[in-house]
XYZ file of C-alpha atoms in Angstrom:
414
model
C -16.361 169.506 28.899
C -17.818 172.493 27.045
C -16.953 170.829 23.752
C -18.906 167.741 24.809
C -21.881 169.851 25.799
C -21.800 171.765 22.525
C -21.630 168.538 20.550
C -24.868 167.350 22.178
C -27.020 170.481 22.515
C -30.184 168.389 22.405
C -29.285 167.020 25.849
C -28.615 170.437 27.354
C -31.082 172.682 25.587
C -33.305 175.518 26.681
C -36.218 173.119 26.278
C -34.804 170.683 28.848
C -33.909 173.530 31.184
C -37.450 174.894 30.938
C -39.128 171.592 31.822
C -36.752 170.931 34.711
C -37.190 174.477 35.958
C -40.965 174.169 36.000
C -41.370 170.673 37.417
C -38.283 169.576 39.372
C -39.952 170.552 42.645
C -42.897 168.249 41.960
C -40.599 165.254 41.528
C -38.572 165.917 44.675
C -41.755 166.503 46.716
C -43.267 163.220 45.544
C -40.141 161.246 46.400
C -40.080 162.883 49.853
C -43.682 161.764 50.493
C -42.841 158.205 49.496
C -39.845 158.160 51.851
C -41.919 159.683 54.662
C -44.678 157.133 54.135
C -42.287 154.184 54.116
C -39.837 155.218 56.832
C -41.576 157.950 58.820
C -38.584 160.219 58.201
C -38.703 163.547 56.387
C -35.875 163.376 53.862
C -35.611 165.517 50.748
C -33.042 163.397 48.936
C -33.659 164.769 45.443
C -34.312 168.421 46.283
C -30.772 169.776 46.168
C -29.483 167.502 43.358
C -32.445 168.364 41.104
C -32.021 172.089 41.775
C -28.320 171.766 40.918
C -29.075 169.898 37.675
C -31.759 172.435 36.769
C -29.460 175.400 37.356
C -26.697 173.682 35.378
C -29.002 173.078 32.420
C -30.246 176.674 32.583
C -26.685 177.999 32.672
C -25.709 175.826 29.708
C -28.767 176.993 27.771
C -27.895 180.632 28.438
C -24.261 180.134 27.417
C -25.010 178.016 24.378
C -27.986 180.053 23.138
C -27.052 183.514 24.351
C -28.140 185.083 21.073
C -31.683 183.817 21.619
C -32.208 186.189 24.538
C -34.941 188.659 23.654
C -35.213 192.324 24.528
C -38.734 191.825 25.851
C -37.309 189.684 28.675
C -35.420 192.718 29.951
C -38.473 194.908 29.393
C -40.578 192.529 31.509
C -38.069 192.729 34.368
C -38.089 196.533 34.168
C -41.899 196.683 34.129
C -42.380 194.516 37.198
C -39.482 196.187 38.988
C -41.104 199.568 38.360
C -44.543 198.302 39.445
C -43.115 197.042 42.723
C -41.311 200.342 43.311
C -44.523 202.300 42.835
C -46.565 199.884 44.961
C -44.046 200.085 47.796
C -44.704 203.806 48.179
C -47.540 202.514 50.366
C -45.869 201.428 53.642
C -48.397 198.621 54.262
C -47.851 197.201 50.789
C -44.081 197.571 51.148
C -44.221 195.551 54.368
C -46.204 192.726 52.751
C -43.988 192.710 49.663
C -40.928 192.404 51.887
C -42.484 189.874 54.278
C -43.625 187.609 51.452
C -40.447 188.041 49.334
C -42.615 188.992 46.349
C -39.906 190.865 44.436
C -37.602 187.865 44.668
C -40.357 185.405 43.739
C -41.551 187.387 40.709
C -38.216 188.572 39.330
C -35.908 185.695 40.248
C -38.280 182.719 40.278
C -41.088 183.388 37.787
C -39.625 185.621 35.076
C -36.784 183.142 34.340
C -39.519 180.772 33.137
C -40.539 183.463 30.631
C -36.925 183.912 29.536
C -36.360 180.174 29.076
C -39.545 179.721 27.064
C -38.632 182.629 24.792
C -35.292 180.912 24.162
C -36.933 177.646 23.115
C -37.146 176.788 19.431
C -38.232 173.156 19.373
C -41.645 172.584 20.895
C -41.416 168.880 20.149
C -38.473 168.754 22.581
C -40.512 170.552 25.250
C -43.267 167.993 24.797
C -40.846 165.070 24.912
C -39.268 166.207 28.178
C -42.642 167.111 29.695
C -43.995 163.678 28.744
C -41.096 161.871 30.424
C -41.578 164.074 33.481
C -45.299 163.249 33.489
C -44.593 159.521 33.640
C -42.168 160.067 36.512
C -44.577 162.301 38.447
C -47.508 159.933 37.874
C -45.524 156.908 39.086
C -44.078 158.681 42.131
C -47.358 160.351 43.124
C -49.266 157.068 42.729
C -46.733 155.450 45.069
C -47.108 158.347 47.510
C -50.891 157.922 47.366
C -50.535 154.317 48.514
C -47.953 154.768 51.273
C -48.664 158.294 52.542
C -51.749 160.353 53.413
C -51.500 162.887 50.600
C -54.620 164.582 51.968
C -52.263 166.457 54.297
C -50.475 167.984 51.299
C -53.401 168.214 48.891
C -52.278 171.585 47.470
C -48.825 170.294 46.517
C -50.229 166.941 45.412
C -52.756 168.663 43.162
C -50.152 171.038 41.724
C -47.892 168.133 40.764
C -50.591 165.766 39.524
C -51.994 168.480 37.242
C -49.065 167.969 34.834
C -49.654 164.279 33.965
C -53.441 164.696 34.098
C -53.411 167.541 31.580
C -50.604 166.225 29.379
C -52.137 162.766 28.980
C -55.538 164.316 28.243
C -53.888 166.203 25.376
C -52.184 163.008 24.186
C -55.421 161.049 24.374
C -58.050 163.486 23.096
C -56.075 165.887 20.890
C -53.336 163.647 19.491
C -55.722 160.654 19.555
C -53.214 158.319 21.195
C -55.617 155.928 22.865
C -52.807 154.024 24.552
C -52.323 157.005 26.870
C -55.986 156.960 27.960
C -55.307 154.725 31.021
C -52.627 157.149 32.219
C -54.995 160.086 31.785
C -57.770 158.297 33.672
C -55.410 157.268 36.489
C -54.012 160.793 36.843
C -57.488 162.337 36.906
C -58.689 159.759 39.456
C -55.746 160.550 41.745
C -56.431 164.236 41.228
C -60.065 163.756 42.271
C -59.166 161.837 45.415
C -56.070 163.673 46.560
C -56.190 167.074 44.875
C -58.298 170.209 44.820
C -61.170 171.435 42.682
C -59.309 174.096 40.697
C -57.100 171.440 39.106
C -60.187 169.415 38.161
C -61.689 172.537 36.608
C -58.482 172.935 34.581
C -58.991 169.415 33.210
C -62.577 170.256 32.266
C -61.496 173.504 30.594
C -58.851 171.614 28.622
C -61.334 168.988 27.433
C -63.770 171.701 26.339
C -61.062 173.540 24.400
C -59.949 170.354 22.654
C -63.508 169.434 21.690
C -64.061 172.947 20.393
C -60.866 172.901 18.320
C -61.608 169.463 16.875
C -65.325 170.155 16.309
C -65.864 166.628 17.607
C -69.551 166.786 18.383
C -69.872 162.984 18.535
C -67.377 162.830 21.361
C -68.993 165.846 22.942
C -72.311 163.999 22.941
C -70.593 160.939 24.441
C -69.063 163.074 27.176
C -72.499 164.535 27.869
C -74.000 161.033 28.167
C -71.250 159.865 30.484
C -71.609 163.025 32.510
C -75.358 162.451 32.742
C -74.835 158.866 33.883
C -72.356 159.984 36.507
C -74.762 162.640 37.648
C -77.553 160.089 38.118
C -75.243 157.797 40.085
C -73.326 160.664 41.682
C -73.915 159.739 45.336
C -72.913 156.124 44.828
C -69.744 156.997 42.863
C -68.612 159.615 45.387
C -69.311 157.314 48.319
C -67.308 154.478 46.787
C -64.401 156.765 45.947
C -64.439 158.263 49.427
C -64.344 154.913 51.235
C -61.810 153.546 48.741
C -59.468 156.444 49.503
C -60.143 156.113 53.237
C -58.956 152.506 53.087
C -55.561 153.906 52.049
C -55.622 156.467 54.825
C -56.391 159.299 52.419
C -58.596 162.022 53.842
C -59.639 163.512 50.509
C -60.642 167.143 50.876
C -62.500 167.103 47.557
C -64.439 163.918 48.283
C -65.136 165.038 51.841
C -66.762 168.171 50.456
C -68.789 166.112 48.020
C -69.959 163.747 50.752
C -71.046 166.658 52.942
C -72.725 168.512 50.083
C -70.101 171.281 50.079
C -68.680 170.673 46.602
C -69.911 174.023 45.380
C -68.807 175.866 48.534
C -66.449 178.559 47.282
C -63.893 178.667 50.148
C -64.612 182.400 50.612
C -63.770 183.109 46.967
C -66.845 185.231 46.257
C -66.403 187.192 49.491
C -62.752 187.800 48.629
C -63.534 188.934 45.094
C -66.327 191.224 46.316
C -64.032 192.752 48.934
C -61.319 193.565 46.382
C -63.885 195.250 44.155
C -65.149 197.220 47.151
C -61.594 198.360 47.875
C -61.017 199.797 44.424
C -64.500 201.350 44.171
C -64.139 203.312 47.380
C -62.563 206.239 45.499
C -62.300 207.439 41.868
C -58.492 207.273 42.099
C -58.359 203.612 43.136
C -61.092 202.722 40.633
C -59.048 204.256 37.833
C -55.493 203.320 38.877
C -56.124 200.326 41.130
C -54.393 199.519 44.402
C -51.061 198.803 42.782
C -49.291 195.492 42.501
C -49.935 193.427 45.665
C -51.837 196.431 47.037
C -54.795 194.385 48.250
C -52.798 192.039 50.468
C -52.526 194.114 53.629
C -56.233 194.930 53.517
C -57.299 191.315 52.953
C -55.058 189.975 55.721
C -56.613 192.445 58.135
C -60.192 191.817 56.958
C -60.381 188.006 56.596
C -59.797 185.863 59.659
C -59.021 182.769 57.547
C -56.113 184.556 55.815
C -52.853 184.485 57.714
C -49.975 184.374 55.243
C -50.493 186.078 51.889
C -53.919 187.641 51.393
C -54.495 187.587 47.634
C -58.008 187.168 46.141
C -57.472 183.700 44.615
C -58.767 184.774 41.233
C -56.646 186.115 38.382
C -59.368 188.275 36.821
C -60.237 190.067 40.052
C -56.587 190.336 41.079
C -55.693 192.186 37.878
C -58.592 194.602 38.337
C -57.527 195.177 41.923
C -53.942 195.901 40.911
C -54.463 198.032 37.806
C -57.941 199.505 38.091
C -61.189 198.884 36.250
C -60.128 200.104 32.793
C -56.663 198.577 32.496
C -57.574 195.545 34.619
C -60.583 194.651 32.470
C -58.500 195.230 29.339
C -55.870 192.799 30.638
C -58.586 190.272 31.505
C -60.009 190.395 27.985
C -56.524 190.153 26.480
C -55.484 187.171 28.601
C -58.639 185.052 28.424
C -60.150 186.019 25.055
C -58.150 188.043 22.529
C -54.771 186.486 23.266
C -55.865 182.820 23.198
C -58.006 183.426 20.097
C -55.037 184.924 18.286
C -52.692 182.136 19.394
C -55.032 179.303 18.400
C -55.684 180.978 15.060
C -51.972 181.369 14.309
C -51.038 177.773 15.191
C -54.252 176.148 13.996
C -52.413 173.742 11.660
C -49.377 173.348 13.906
C -50.005 170.228 15.991
C -46.649 170.281 17.770
C -46.974 173.887 18.917
C -50.647 173.338 19.711
C -49.911 170.528 22.170
C -47.548 172.717 24.177
C -49.917 175.684 24.077
C -52.863 173.543 25.209
C -50.844 172.205 28.130
C -49.795 175.617 29.416
C -53.178 177.222 28.804
C -54.703 174.494 30.976
C -52.010 174.848 33.646
C -52.442 178.614 33.884
C -56.251 178.313 33.941
C -55.917 177.185 37.562
C -55.174 180.830 38.385
C -58.842 181.601 37.799
C -59.573 180.067 41.216
C -56.292 179.774 43.113
C -52.883 181.310 43.703
C -51.524 184.638 42.463
C -50.018 185.455 39.076
C -47.140 187.195 40.862
C -46.006 183.820 42.216
C -46.879 181.497 39.334
C -44.299 180.331 36.791
C -46.975 179.071 34.383
C -48.431 182.568 34.110
C -45.132 183.909 32.822
C -44.775 181.008 30.383
C -48.271 181.901 29.181
C -47.126 185.501 28.666
C -44.221 184.177 26.589
C -46.678 182.153 24.486
C -48.727 185.277 23.810
C -45.618 187.186 22.782
C -44.472 184.331 20.539
C -47.717 183.995 18.642
C -50.315 186.611 19.492
C -47.991 189.632 19.394
C -45.257 188.642 16.959
C -45.678 187.681 13.323
C -46.100 184.043 12.406
C -42.688 182.818 11.407
C -39.235 183.543 12.747
C -40.238 186.571 14.795
C -43.242 184.825 16.283
C -41.783 181.390 16.949
C -38.028 182.077 16.985
C -37.472 178.820 15.082
C -34.540 178.355 12.773
C -35.381 179.318 9.162
C -34.930 175.668 8.147
C -37.138 174.349 10.950
C -40.855 173.987 10.354
C -42.714 172.848 13.424
C -45.809 172.217 11.376
C -44.071 169.433 9.474
C -42.814 167.624 12.539
C -44.691 164.902 14.348
C -44.854 163.841 17.959
C -43.874 160.352 18.967
């Protein structure tokens, strides 16, 4: 069997393992919603099989490409292990870290995504597998939208639908494949009706980045005109979308907020961010060194009545400042949202294949600006791997880890 696997490494590569690792849960969740909507029974038929296939592909990738493992992967594990050890010197933080399984989630769930991405050499393969996955997710989630009230699972629905929405936007606007425009529009429409605002913001951020990279001011003007027209007819459009979704039994949280004039309501975000800043500014020590990794969680759970489970600030920039202090936290913020992306885009400016993958993951991780925690987000660690590949390393073999005979810049996407 190993000989068969080695003879067809393209079917069992690190690239395939990465895509399955990141998105298998979205597929199994969507299928479960469809089954629940059709039969009324909660069955997770694909959950275990997809996990088994994912782990098999990851194991094969590690065995077949063992020499691609990078020292920085071990360094990353050591860094986060050390940070958790220091943070757990505070008994309250130690309790929350244990209760929320943060060490397991970060080290055993998120960092493997970093390791797999660092092992990848063919970004065209990543894009191919992600594109197939996007079609599957879009089809399954559209079916779930029709047969099940996805408003009850809007967080999971939004997290899954973000992949096809963002990928098809890249295909349509960056790669100029107009035939994918209907898929992009459908995915965004489903995201509007059944998802949450942070995913919509990620789509907007992606479109802005693409327009900036392409210097396409004509399209930018067209987008502005369309946006102006939508603004003028905003109430009518929202009302029609709301009642359309209601006909399918969808209680859209996003549209409900728009109908009630609460679209700009921040879901306590500003209060949460302000509270974290107050925590670290209460003493020179915490201002300089921060609260430590996950150090804000016990305080936020005790302070905010609406927080019951995890207690993070729902904002990457503030979370980093809270964990590492004003100096190091602000430095990390600037590195992650300015210096790092600038360096990456400059290095791969003429590399369309690499650019597509980078655009996708930059957009996916941008959701952390308004939701979730980087300690529990696989896309954040893939983004770190992207920075190491291009922003830290040299352009070439050290930066991209491609074979000497492989030039991603000369390959095309189909």
